[in-house]
JSON list of N, CA and C in Angstrom, two decimals:
[
{"chain": "A", "resi": 1, "resn": "MET", "atom": "N", "xyz": [-72.28, -151.44, -78.05]},
{"chain": "A", "resi": 1, "resn": "MET", "atom": "CA", "xyz": [-71.00, -151.91, -77.60]},
{"chain": "A", "resi": 1, "resn": "MET", "atom": "C", "xyz": [-70.10, -152.28, -78.78]},
{"chain": "A", "resi": 2, "resn": "LEU", "atom": "N", "xyz": [-70.69, -152.82, -79.83]},
{"chain": "A", "resi": 2, "resn": "LEU", "atom": "CA", "xyz": [-69.89, -153.22, -80.98]},
{"chain": "A", "resi": 2, "resn": "LEU", "atom": "C", "xyz": [-69.29, -152.03, -81.72]},
{"chain": "A", "resi": 3, "resn": "SER", "atom": "N", "xyz": [-69.78, -150.84, -81.46]},
{"chain": "A", "resi": 3, "resn": "SER", "atom": "CA", "xyz": [-69.27, -149.66, -82.15]},
{"chain": "A", "resi": 3, "resn": "SER", "atom": "C", "xyz": [-68.07, -149.04, -81.44]},
{"chain": "A", "resi": 4, "resn": "GLN", "atom": "N", "xyz": [-67.60, -149.64, -80.37]},
{"chain": "A", "resi": 4, "resn": "GLN", "atom": "CA", "xyz": [-66.44, -149.10, -79.65]},
{"chain": "A", "resi": 4, "resn": "GLN", "atom": "C", "xyz": [-65.19, -149.20, -80.52]},
{"chain": "A", "resi": 5, "resn": "THR", "atom": "N", "xyz": [-64.25, -148.29, -80.27]},
{"chain": "A", "resi": 5, "resn": "THR", "atom": "CA", "xyz": [-63.03, -148.25, -81.08]},
{"chain": "A", "resi": 5, "resn": "THR", "atom": "C", "xyz": [-62.18, -149.51, -80.90]},
{"chain": "A", "resi": 6, "resn": "ALA", "atom": "N", "xyz": [-62.29, -150.18, -79.77]},
{"chain": "A", "resi": 6, "resn": "ALA", "atom": "CA", "xyz": [-61.51, -151.40, -79.54]},
{"chain": "A", "resi": 6, "resn": "ALA", "atom": "C", "xyz": [-61.88, -152.50, -80.52]},
{"chain": "A", "resi": 7, "resn": "PHE", "atom": "N", "xyz": [-63.09, -152.44, -81.06]},
{"chain": "A", "resi": 7, "resn": "PHE", "atom": "CA", "xyz": [-63.56, -153.48, -81.97]},
{"chain": "A", "resi": 7, "resn": "PHE", "atom": "C", "xyz": [-63.48, -153.08, -83.44]},
{"chain": "A", "resi": 8, "resn": "LYS", "atom": "N", "xyz": [-62.89, -151.93, -83.73]},
{"chain": "A", "resi": 8, "resn": "LYS", "atom": "CA", "xyz": [-62.89, -151.40, -85.10]},
{"chain": "A", "resi": 8, "resn": "LYS", "atom": "C", "xyz": [-62.23, -152.36, -86.10]},
{"chain": "A", "resi": 9, "resn": "ARG", "atom": "N", "xyz": [-61.09, -152.92, -85.73]},
{"chain": "A", "resi": 9, "resn": "ARG", "atom": "CA", "xyz": [-60.39, -153.85, -86.64]},
{"chain": "A", "resi": 9, "resn": "ARG", "atom": "C", "xyz": [-61.23, -155.10, -86.89]},
{"chain": "A", "resi": 10, "resn": "TYR", "atom": "N", "xyz": [-61.85, -155.60, -85.84]},
{"chain": "A", "resi": 10, "resn": "TYR", "atom": "CA", "xyz": [-62.69, -156.78, -85.99]},
{"chain": "A", "resi": 10, "resn": "TYR", "atom": "C", "xyz": [-63.89, -156.49, -86.89]},
{"chain": "A", "resi": 11, "resn": "MET", "atom": "N", "xyz": [-64.48, -155.33, -86.70]},
{"chain": "A", "resi": 11, "resn": "MET", "atom": "CA", "xyz": [-65.67, -154.96, -87.48]},
{"chain": "A", "resi": 11, "resn": "MET", "atom": "C", "xyz": [-65.36, -154.85, -88.97]},
{"chain": "A", "resi": 12, "resn": "SER", "atom": "N", "xyz": [-64.16, -154.36, -89.31]},
{"chain": "A", "resi": 12, "resn": "SER", "atom": "CA", "xyz": [-63.82, -154.26, -90.73]},
{"chain": "A", "resi": 12, "resn": "SER", "atom": "C", "xyz": [-63.72, -155.64, -91.38]},
{"chain": "A", "resi": 13, "resn": "VAL", "atom": "N", "xyz": [-63.18, -156.60, -90.64]},
{"chain": "A", "resi": 13, "resn": "VAL", "atom": "CA", "xyz": [-63.11, -157.98, -91.16]},
{"chain": "A", "resi": 13, "resn": "VAL", "atom": "C", "xyz": [-64.51, -158.58, -91.24]},
{"chain": "A", "resi": 14, "resn": "PHE", "atom": "N", "xyz": [-65.33, -158.34, -90.22]},
{"chain": "A", "resi": 14, "resn": "PHE", "atom": "CA", "xyz": [-66.70, -158.86, -90.22]},
{"chain": "A", "resi": 14, "resn": "PHE", "atom": "C", "xyz": [-67.51, -158.26, -91.37]},
{"chain": "A", "resi": 15, "resn": "ASP", "atom": "N", "xyz": [-67.22, -156.99, -91.70]},
{"chain": "A", "resi": 15, "resn": "ASP", "atom": "CA", "xyz": [-67.90, -156.35, -92.84]},
{"chain": "A", "resi": 15, "resn": "ASP", "atom": "C", "xyz": [-67.57, -157.06, -94.15]},
{"chain": "A", "resi": 16, "resn": "ARG", "atom": "N", "xyz": [-66.31, -157.45, -94.31]},
{"chain": "A", "resi": 16, "resn": "ARG", "atom": "CA", "xyz": [-65.89, -158.15, -95.53]},
{"chain": "A", "resi": 16, "resn": "ARG", "atom": "C", "xyz": [-66.68, -159.44, -95.73]},
{"chain": "A", "resi": 17, "resn": "PHE", "atom": "N", "xyz": [-66.93, -160.13, -94.64]},
{"chain": "A", "resi": 17, "resn": "PHE", "atom": "CA", "xyz": [-67.64, -161.40, -94.72]},
{"chain": "A", "resi": 17, "resn": "PHE", "atom": "C", "xyz": [-69.16, -161.24, -94.57]},
{"chain": "A", "resi": 18, "resn": "ARG", "atom": "N", "xyz": [-69.59, -160.00, -94.38]},
{"chain": "A", "resi": 18, "resn": "ARG", "atom": "CA", "xyz": [-71.02, -159.67, -94.24]},
{"chain": "A", "resi": 18, "resn": "ARG", "atom": "C", "xyz": [-71.70, -160.43, -93.11]},
{"chain": "A", "resi": 19, "resn": "PHE", "atom": "N", "xyz": [-71.00, -160.51, -91.98]},
{"chain": "A", "resi": 19, "resn": "PHE", "atom": "CA", "xyz": [-71.58, -161.16, -90.81]},
{"chain": "A", "resi": 19, "resn": "PHE", "atom": "C", "xyz": [-72.65, -160.27, -90.20]},
{"chain": "A", "resi": 20, "resn": "GLY", "atom": "N", "xyz": [-73.70, -160.89, -89.70]},
{"chain": "A", "resi": 20, "resn": "GLY", "atom": "CA", "xyz": [-74.76, -160.16, -89.03]},
{"chain": "A", "resi": 20, "resn": "GLY", "atom": "C", "xyz": [-74.39, -159.84, -87.59]},
{"chain": "A", "resi": 21, "resn": "LEU", "atom": "N", "xyz": [-75.27, -159.13, -86.93]},
{"chain": "A", "resi": 21, "resn": "LEU", "atom": "CA", "xyz": [-75.02, -158.69, -85.56]},
{"chain": "A", "resi": 21, "resn": "LEU", "atom": "C", "xyz": [-74.82, -159.86, -84.60]},
{"chain": "A", "resi": 22, "resn": "ARG", "atom": "N", "xyz": [-75.64, -160.88, -84.72]},
{"chain": "A", "resi": 22, "resn": "ARG", "atom": "CA", "xyz": [-75.55, -162.03, -83.82]},
{"chain": "A", "resi": 22, "resn": "ARG", "atom": "C", "xyz": [-74.22, -162.77, -84.00]},
{"chain": "A", "resi": 23, "resn": "VAL", "atom": "N", "xyz": [-73.82, -162.98, -85.24]},
{"chain": "A", "resi": 23, "resn": "VAL", "atom": "CA", "xyz": [-72.56, -163.69, -85.51]},
{"chain": "A", "resi": 23, "resn": "VAL", "atom": "C", "xyz": [-71.38, -162.86, -85.02]},
{"chain": "A", "resi": 24, "resn": "ARG", "atom": "N", "xyz": [-71.41, -161.56, -85.25]},
{"chain": "A", "resi": 24, "resn": "ARG", "atom": "CA", "xyz": [-70.33, -160.68, -84.78]},
{"chain": "A", "resi": 24, "resn": "ARG", "atom": "C", "xyz": [-70.19, -160.76, -83.27]},
{"chain": "A", "resi": 25, "resn": "SER", "atom": "N", "xyz": [-71.31, -160.71, -82.59]},
{"chain": "A", "resi": 25, "resn": "SER", "atom": "CA", "xyz": [-71.29, -160.75, -81.13]},
{"chain": "A", "resi": 25, "resn": "SER", "atom": "C", "xyz": [-70.72, -162.06, -80.62]},
{"chain": "A", "resi": 26, "resn": "ARG", "atom": "N", "xyz": [-71.15, -163.14, -81.21]},
{"chain": "A", "resi": 26, "resn": "ARG", "atom": "CA", "xyz": [-70.64, -164.46, -80.78]},
{"chain": "A", "resi": 26, "resn": "ARG", "atom": "C", "xyz": [-69.15, -164.61, -81.04]},
{"chain": "A", "resi": 27, "resn": "LEU", "atom": "N", "xyz": [-68.71, -164.18, -82.21]},
{"chain": "A", "resi": 27, "resn": "LEU", "atom": "CA", "xyz": [-67.28, -164.28, -82.52]},
{"chain": "A", "resi": 27, "resn": "LEU", "atom": "C", "xyz": [-66.44, -163.43, -81.57]},
{"chain": "A", "resi": 28, "resn": "LEU", "atom": "N", "xyz": [-66.90, -162.23, -81.28]},
{"chain": "A", "resi": 28, "resn": "LEU", "atom": "CA", "xyz": [-66.14, -161.36, -80.37]},
{"chain": "A", "resi": 28, "resn": "LEU", "atom": "C", "xyz": [-66.03, -161.96, -78.98]},
{"chain": "A", "resi": 29, "resn": "THR", "atom": "N", "xyz": [-67.07, -162.62, -78.51]},
{"chain": "A", "resi": 29, "resn": "THR", "atom": "CA", "xyz": [-66.98, -163.23, -77.18]},
{"chain": "A", "resi": 29, "resn": "THR", "atom": "C", "xyz": [-66.00, -164.38, -77.16]},
{"chain": "A", "resi": 30, "resn": "ARG", "atom": "N", "xyz": [-65.71, -164.95, -78.31]},
{"chain": "A", "resi": 30, "resn": "ARG", "atom": "CA", "xyz": [-64.74, -166.06, -78.38]},
{"chain": "A", "resi": 30, "resn": "ARG", "atom": "C", "xyz": [-63.31, -165.59, -78.56]},
{"chain": "A", "resi": 31, "resn": "ILE", "atom": "N", "xyz": [-63.09, -164.48, -79.26]},
{"chain": "A", "resi": 31, "resn": "ILE", "atom": "CA", "xyz": [-61.72, -164.09, -79.61]},
{"chain": "A", "resi": 31, "resn": "ILE", "atom": "C", "xyz": [-61.19, -162.89, -78.83]},
{"chain": "A", "resi": 32, "resn": "TYR", "atom": "N", "xyz": [-62.07, -162.07, -78.26]},
{"chain": "A", "resi": 32, "resn": "TYR", "atom": "CA", "xyz": [-61.60, -160.89, -77.55]},
{"chain": "A", "resi": 32, "resn": "TYR", "atom": "C", "xyz": [-61.18, -161.29, -76.14]},
{"chain": "A", "resi": 33, "resn": "PRO", "atom": "N", "xyz": [-60.09, -160.73, -75.62]},
{"chain": "A", "resi": 33, "resn": "PRO", "atom": "CA", "xyz": [-59.58, -161.14, -74.30]},
{"chain": "A", "resi": 33, "resn": "PRO", "atom": "C", "xyz": [-60.63, -160.97, -73.20]},
{"chain": "A", "resi": 34, "resn": "PHE", "atom": "N", "xyz": [-60.78, -162.01, -72.40]},
{"chain": "A", "resi": 34, "resn": "PHE", "atom": "CA", "xyz": [-61.80, -162.01, -71.34]},
{"chain": "A", "resi": 34, "resn": "PHE", "atom": "C", "xyz": [-61.59, -160.89, -70.33]},
{"chain": "A", "resi": 35, "resn": "LYS", "atom": "N", "xyz": [-60.34, -160.60, -69.99]},
{"chain": "A", "resi": 35, "resn": "LYS", "atom": "CA", "xyz": [-60.09, -159.59, -68.96]},
{"chain": "A", "resi": 35, "resn": "LYS", "atom": "C", "xyz": [-60.57, -158.21, -69.38]},
{"chain": "A", "resi": 36, "resn": "SER", "atom": "N", "xyz": [-60.80, -158.02, -70.66]},
{"chain": "A", "resi": 36, "resn": "SER", "atom": "CA", "xyz": [-61.33, -156.74, -71.13]},
{"chain": "A", "resi": 36, "resn": "SER", "atom": "C", "xyz": [-62.80, -156.57, -70.76]},
{"chain": "A", "resi": 37, "resn": "PHE", "atom": "N", "xyz": [-63.46, -157.66, -70.39]},
{"chain": "A", "resi": 37, "resn": "PHE", "atom": "CA", "xyz": [-64.87, -157.60, -70.02]},
{"chain": "A", "resi": 37, "resn": "PHE", "atom": "C", "xyz": [-65.07, -157.55, -68.51]},
{"chain": "A", "resi": 38, "resn": "LEU", "atom": "N", "xyz": [-63.99, -157.42, -67.75]},
{"chain": "A", "resi": 38, "resn": "LEU", "atom": "CA", "xyz": [-64.12, -157.34, -66.30]},
{"chain": "A", "resi": 38, "resn": "LEU", "atom": "C", "xyz": [-64.61, -155.96, -65.90]},
{"chain": "A", "resi": 39, "resn": "GLY", "atom": "N", "xyz": [-65.24, -155.88, -64.76]},
{"chain": "A", "resi": 39, "resn": "GLY", "atom": "CA", "xyz": [-65.74, -154.60, -64.26]},
{"chain": "A", "resi": 39, "resn": "GLY", "atom": "C", "xyz": [-64.61, -153.73, -63.76]},
{"chain": "A", "resi": 40, "resn": "VAL", "atom": "N", "xyz": [-64.95, -152.57, -63.24]},
{"chain": "A", "resi": 40, "resn": "VAL", "atom": "CA", "xyz": [-63.94, -151.62, -62.77]},
{"chain": "A", "resi": 40, "resn": "VAL", "atom": "C", "xyz": [-63.17, -152.15, -61.58]},
{"chain": "A", "resi": 41, "resn": "ASN", "atom": "N", "xyz": [-63.74, -153.06, -60.82]},
{"chain": "A", "resi": 41, "resn": "ASN", "atom": "CA", "xyz": [-63.05, -153.62, -59.66]},
{"chain": "A", "resi": 41, "resn": "ASN", "atom": "C", "xyz": [-62.24, -154.87, -60.01]},
{"chain": "A", "resi": 42, "resn": "GLY", "atom": "N", "xyz": [-62.18, -155.23, -61.29]},
{"chain": "A", "resi": 42, "resn": "GLY", "atom": "CA", "xyz": [-61.41, -156.39, -61.72]},
{"chain": "A", "resi": 42, "resn": "GLY", "atom": "C", "xyz": [-62.14, -157.71, -61.60]},
{"chain": "A", "resi": 43, "resn": "LYS", "atom": "N", "xyz": [-63.39, -157.67, -61.19]},
{"chain": "A", "resi": 43, "resn": "LYS", "atom": "CA", "xyz": [-64.19, -158.89, -61.06]},
{"chain": "A", "resi": 43, "resn": "LYS", "atom": "C", "xyz": [-65.14, -159.01, -62.25]},
{"chain": "A", "resi": 44, "resn": "PRO", "atom": "N", "xyz": [-65.56, -160.24, -62.57]},
{"chain": "A", "resi": 44, "resn": "PRO", "atom": "CA", "xyz": [-66.49, -160.41, -63.69]},
{"chain": "A", "resi": 44, "resn": "PRO", "atom": "C", "xyz": [-67.80, -159.68, -63.45]},
{"chain": "A", "resi": 45, "resn": "VAL", "atom": "N", "xyz": [-68.36, -159.17, -64.50]},
{"chain": "A", "resi": 45, "resn": "VAL", "atom": "CA", "xyz": [-69.66, -158.52, -64.43]},
{"chain": "A", "resi": 45, "resn": "VAL", "atom": "C", "xyz": [-70.71, -159.61, -64.28]},
{"chain": "A", "resi": 46, "resn": "VAL", "atom": "N", "xyz": [-71.57, -159.47, -63.29]},
{"chain": "A", "resi": 46, "resn": "VAL", "atom": "CA", "xyz": [-72.60, -160.48, -63.02]},
{"chain": "A", "resi": 46, "resn": "VAL", "atom": "C", "xyz": [-73.79, -160.23, -63.93]},
{"chain": "A", "resi": 47, "resn": "GLU", "atom": "N", "xyz": [-74.16, -161.26, -64.68]},
{"chain": "A", "resi": 47, "resn": "GLU", "atom": "CA", "xyz": [-75.33, -161.18, -65.55]},
{"chain": "A", "resi": 47, "resn": "GLU", "atom": "C", "xyz": [-76.39, -162.12, -64.99]},
{"chain": "A", "resi": 48, "resn": "TYR", "atom": "N", "xyz": [-77.62, -161.70, -65.06]},
{"chain": "A", "resi": 48, "resn": "TYR", "atom": "CA", "xyz": [-78.70, -162.51, -64.54]},
{"chain": "A", "resi": 48, "resn": "TYR", "atom": "C", "xyz": [-79.59, -163.00, -65.67]},
{"chain": "A", "resi": 49, "resn": "GLU", "atom": "N", "xyz": [-80.03, -164.23, -65.54]},
{"chain": "A", "resi": 49, "resn": "GLU", "atom": "CA", "xyz": [-80.97, -164.80, -66.50]},
{"chain": "A", "resi": 49, "resn": "GLU", "atom": "C", "xyz": [-82.30, -164.96, -65.78]},
{"chain": "A", "resi": 50, "resn": "VAL", "atom": "N", "xyz": [-83.32, -164.31, -66.28]},
{"chain": "A", "resi": 50, "resn": "VAL", "atom": "CA", "xyz": [-84.64, -164.39, -65.68]},
{"chain": "A", "resi": 50, "resn": "VAL", "atom": "C", "xyz": [-85.48, -165.29, -66.56]},
{"chain": "A", "resi": 51, "resn": "ARG", "atom": "N", "xyz": [-86.11, -166.30, -65.96]},
{"chain": "A", "resi": 51, "resn": "ARG", "atom": "CA", "xyz": [-86.92, -167.22, -66.75]},
{"chain": "A", "resi": 51, "resn": "ARG", "atom": "C", "xyz": [-88.16, -167.59, -65.97]},
{"chain": "A", "resi": 52, "resn": "GLU", "atom": "N", "xyz": [-89.15, -168.01, -66.68]},
{"chain": "A", "resi": 52, "resn": "GLU", "atom": "CA", "xyz": [-90.40, -168.46, -66.07]},
{"chain": "A", "resi": 52, "resn": "GLU", "atom": "C", "xyz": [-90.31, -169.96, -65.83]},
{"chain": "A", "resi": 53, "resn": "VAL", "atom": "N", "xyz": [-90.74, -170.39, -64.66]},
{"chain": "A", "resi": 53, "resn": "VAL", "atom": "CA", "xyz": [-90.66, -171.81, -64.32]},
{"chain": "A", "resi": 53, "resn": "VAL", "atom": "C", "xyz": [-92.02, -172.31, -63.85]},
{"chain": "A", "resi": 54, "resn": "ARG", "atom": "N", "xyz": [-92.21, -173.60, -63.93]},
{"chain": "A", "resi": 54, "resn": "ARG", "atom": "CA", "xyz": [-93.39, -174.25, -63.37]},
{"chain": "A", "resi": 54, "resn": "ARG", "atom": "C", "xyz": [-92.93, -174.92, -62.08]},
{"chain": "A", "resi": 55, "resn": "ARG", "atom": "N", "xyz": [-93.60, -174.59, -61.01]},
{"chain": "A", "resi": 55, "resn": "ARG", "atom": "CA", "xyz": [-93.15, -175.07, -59.71]},
{"chain": "A", "resi": 55, "resn": "ARG", "atom": "C", "xyz": [-94.30, -175.75, -58.98]},
{"chain": "A", "resi": 56, "resn": "THR", "atom": "N", "xyz": [-94.01, -176.84, -58.32]},
{"chain": "A", "resi": 56, "resn": "THR", "atom": "CA", "xyz": [-95.02, -177.56, -57.56]},
{"chain": "A", "resi": 56, "resn": "THR", "atom": "C", "xyz": [-94.66, -177.50, -56.08]},
{"chain": "A", "resi": 57, "resn": "GLU", "atom": "N", "xyz": [-95.62, -177.09, -55.26]},
{"chain": "A", "resi": 57, "resn": "GLU", "atom": "CA", "xyz": [-95.41, -177.07, -53.81]},
{"chain": "A", "resi": 57, "resn": "GLU", "atom": "C", "xyz": [-96.52, -177.87, -53.14]},
{"chain": "A", "resi": 58, "resn": "ARG", "atom": "N", "xyz": [-96.29, -178.25, -51.92]},
{"chain": "A", "resi": 58, "resn": "ARG", "atom": "CA", "xyz": [-97.30, -179.00, -51.16]},
{"chain": "A", "resi": 58, "resn": "ARG", "atom": "C", "xyz": [-97.94, -178.08, -50.13]},
{"chain": "A", "resi": 59, "resn": "ASP", "atom": "N", "xyz": [-99.25, -178.25, -49.95]},
{"chain": "A", "resi": 59, "resn": "ASP", "atom": "CA", "xyz": [-99.93, -177.47, -48.93]},
{"chain": "A", "resi": 59, "resn": "ASP", "atom": "C", "xyz": [-99.76, -178.15, -47.57]},
{"chain": "A", "resi": 60, "resn": "ALA", "atom": "N", "xyz": [-100.41, -177.63, -46.54]},
{"chain": "A", "resi": 60, "resn": "ALA", "atom": "CA", "xyz": [-100.26, -178.15, -45.18]},
{"chain": "A", "resi": 60, "resn": "ALA", "atom": "C", "xyz": [-100.76, -179.58, -45.04]},
{"chain": "A", "resi": 61, "resn": "TYR", "atom": "N", "xyz": [-101.63, -180.03, -45.94]},
{"chain": "A", "resi": 61, "resn": "TYR", "atom": "CA", "xyz": [-102.20, -181.37, -45.86]},
{"chain": "A", "resi": 61, "resn": "TYR", "atom": "C", "xyz": [-101.51, -182.37, -46.79]},
{"chain": "A", "resi": 62, "resn": "GLY", "atom": "N", "xyz": [-100.44, -181.97, -47.41]},
{"chain": "A", "resi": 62, "resn": "GLY", "atom": "CA", "xyz": [-99.71, -182.87, -48.29]},
{"chain": "A", "resi": 62, "resn": "GLY", "atom": "C", "xyz": [-100.17, -182.84, -49.73]},
{"chain": "A", "resi": 63, "resn": "GLY", "atom": "N", "xyz": [-101.20, -182.04, -50.02]},
{"chain": "A", "resi": 63, "resn": "GLY", "atom": "CA", "xyz": [-101.67, -181.92, -51.40]},
{"chain": "A", "resi": 63, "resn": "GLY", "atom": "C", "xyz": [-100.75, -181.01, -52.21]},
{"chain": "A", "resi": 64, "resn": "LYS", "atom": "N", "xyz": [-100.82, -181.15, -53.51]},
{"chain": "A", "resi": 64, "resn": "LYS", "atom": "CA", "xyz": [-99.95, -180.36, -54.37]},
{"chain": "A", "resi": 64, "resn": "LYS", "atom": "C", "xyz": [-100.61, -179.04, -54.75]},
{"chain": "A", "resi": 65, "resn": "LEU", "atom": "N", "xyz": [-99.84, -177.99, -54.67]},
{"chain": "A", "resi": 65, "resn": "LEU", "atom": "CA", "xyz": [-100.24, -176.68, -55.16]},
{"chain": "A", "resi": 65, "resn": "LEU", "atom": "C", "xyz": [-99.31, -176.35, -56.32]},
{"chain": "A", "resi": 66, "resn": "ARG", "atom": "N", "xyz": [-99.86, -175.99, -57.43]},
{"chain": "A", "resi": 66, "resn": "ARG", "atom": "CA", "xyz": [-99.03, -175.68, -58.59]},
{"chain": "A", "resi": 66, "resn": "ARG", "atom": "C", "xyz": [-98.98, -174.17, -58.77]},
{"chain": "A", "resi": 67, "resn": "LYS", "atom": "N", "xyz": [-97.78, -173.65, -58.86]},
{"chain": "A", "resi": 67, "resn": "LYS", "atom": "CA", "xyz": [-97.60, -172.23, -59.11]},
{"chain": "A", "resi": 67, "resn": "LYS", "atom": "C", "xyz": [-96.92, -172.07, -60.46]},
{"chain": "A", "resi": 68, "resn": "ASN", "atom": "N", "xyz": [-97.60, -171.48, -61.38]},
{"chain": "A", "resi": 68, "resn": "ASN", "atom": "CA", "xyz": [-97.02, -171.25, -62.70]},
{"chain": "A", "resi": 68, "resn": "ASN", "atom": "C", "xyz": [-96.52, -169.82, -62.80]},
{"chain": "A", "resi": 69, "resn": "GLY", "atom": "N", "xyz": [-95.47, -169.64, -63.56]},
{"chain": "A", "resi": 69, "resn": "GLY", "atom": "CA", "xyz": [-94.97, -168.30, -63.84]},
{"chain": "A", "resi": 69, "resn": "GLY", "atom": "C", "xyz": [-94.14, -167.68, -62.74]},
{"chain": "A", "resi": 70, "resn": "GLU", "atom": "N", "xyz": [-93.61, -168.47, -61.84]},
{"chain": "A", "resi": 70, "resn": "GLU", "atom": "CA", "xyz": [-92.71, -167.92, -60.83]},
{"chain": "A", "resi": 70, "resn": "GLU", "atom": "C", "xyz": [-91.43, -167.49, -61.52]},
{"chain": "A", "resi": 71, "resn": "THR", "atom": "N", "xyz": [-90.90, -166.38, -61.10]},
{"chain": "A", "resi": 71, "resn": "THR", "atom": "CA", "xyz": [-89.67, -165.87, -61.71]},
{"chain": "A", "resi": 71, "resn": "THR", "atom": "C", "xyz": [-88.48, -166.25, -60.83]},
{"chain": "A", "resi": 72, "resn": "THR", "atom": "N", "xyz": [-87.46, -166.82, -61.42]},
{"chain": "A", "resi": 72, "resn": "THR", "atom": "CA", "xyz": [-86.25, -167.13, -60.70]},
{"chain": "A", "resi": 72, "resn": "THR", "atom": "C", "xyz": [-85.09, -166.40, -61.33]},
{"chain": "A", "resi": 73, "resn": "VAL", "atom": "N", "xyz": [-84.12, -166.07, -60.51]},
{"chain": "A", "resi": 73, "resn": "VAL", "atom": "CA", "xyz": [-82.92, -165.39, -61.00]},
{"chain": "A", "resi": 73, "resn": "VAL", "atom": "C", "xyz": [-81.75, -166.30, -60.71]},
{"chain": "A", "resi": 74, "resn": "ARG", "atom": "N", "xyz": [-80.95, -166.56, -61.71]},
{"chain": "A", "resi": 74, "resn": "ARG", "atom": "CA", "xyz": [-79.81, -167.45, -61.58]},
{"chain": "A", "resi": 74, "resn": "ARG", "atom": "C", "xyz": [-78.56, -166.63, -61.84]},
{"chain": "A", "resi": 75, "resn": "ARG", "atom": "N", "xyz": [-77.57, -166.76, -60.99]},
{"chain": "A", "resi": 75, "resn": "ARG", "atom": "CA", "xyz": [-76.32, -166.04, -61.19]},
{"chain": "A", "resi": 75, "resn": "ARG", "atom": "C", "xyz": [-75.48, -166.77, -62.20]},
{"chain": "A", "resi": 76, "resn": "LEU", "atom": "N", "xyz": [-74.89, -166.02, -63.13]},
{"chain": "A", "resi": 76, "resn": "LEU", "atom": "CA", "xyz": [-74.05, -166.63, -64.14]},
{"chain": "A", "resi": 76, "resn": "LEU", "atom": "C", "xyz": [-72.57, -166.46, -63.83]},
{"chain": "A", "resi": 77, "resn": "ALA", "atom": "N", "xyz": [-72.23, -165.48, -63.02]},
{"chain": "A", "resi": 77, "resn": "ALA", "atom": "CA", "xyz": [-70.83, -165.26, -62.69]},
{"chain": "A", "resi": 77, "resn": "ALA", "atom": "C", "xyz": [-70.73, -164.96, -61.20]},
{"chain": "A", "resi": 78, "resn": "ASN", "atom": "N", "xyz": [-69.61, -165.34, -60.58]},
{"chain": "A", "resi": 78, "resn": "ASN", "atom": "CA", "xyz": [-69.37, -165.08, -59.16]},
{"chain": "A", "resi": 78, "resn": "ASN", "atom": "C", "xyz": [-70.48, -165.62, -58.29]},
{"chain": "A", "resi": 79, "resn": "GLU", "atom": "N", "xyz": [-70.76, -166.90, -58.37]},
{"chain": "A", "resi": 79, "resn": "GLU", "atom": "CA", "xyz": [-71.87, -167.50, -57.64]},
{"chain": "A", "resi": 79, "resn": "GLU", "atom": "C", "xyz": [-71.61, -167.56, -56.14]},
{"chain": "A", "resi": 80, "resn": "GLY", "atom": "N", "xyz": [-70.43, -167.20, -55.70]},
{"chain": "A", "resi": 80, "resn": "GLY", "atom": "CA", "xyz": [-70.10, -167.32, -54.29]},
{"chain": "A", "resi": 80, "resn": "GLY", "atom": "C", "xyz": [-70.74, -166.31, -53.37]},
{"chain": "A", "resi": 81, "resn": "PHE", "atom": "N", "xyz": [-71.38, -165.28, -53.87]},
{"chain": "A", "resi": 81, "resn": "PHE", "atom": "CA", "xyz": [-71.96, -164.30, -52.95]},
{"chain": "A", "resi": 81, "resn": "PHE", "atom": "C", "xyz": [-73.40, -164.20, -53.04]}
]
């Protein structure tokens, strides 16, 4: 994505300062217009974060059952749907 022509001017400045890939990406997310990152329908692109969680549930008798490694998906954009 960083090699797109829209970022060419930014990349030349980043090259002068010898910024790495991570720094370039972070700076672009701060200075590049947000509406340029919208999807084709004009809505934000939904990104998902998948993480491992430790979860405790109770069995039918009130005892605790521990489930490790359950995967949850959290919406980062457009949480309304």
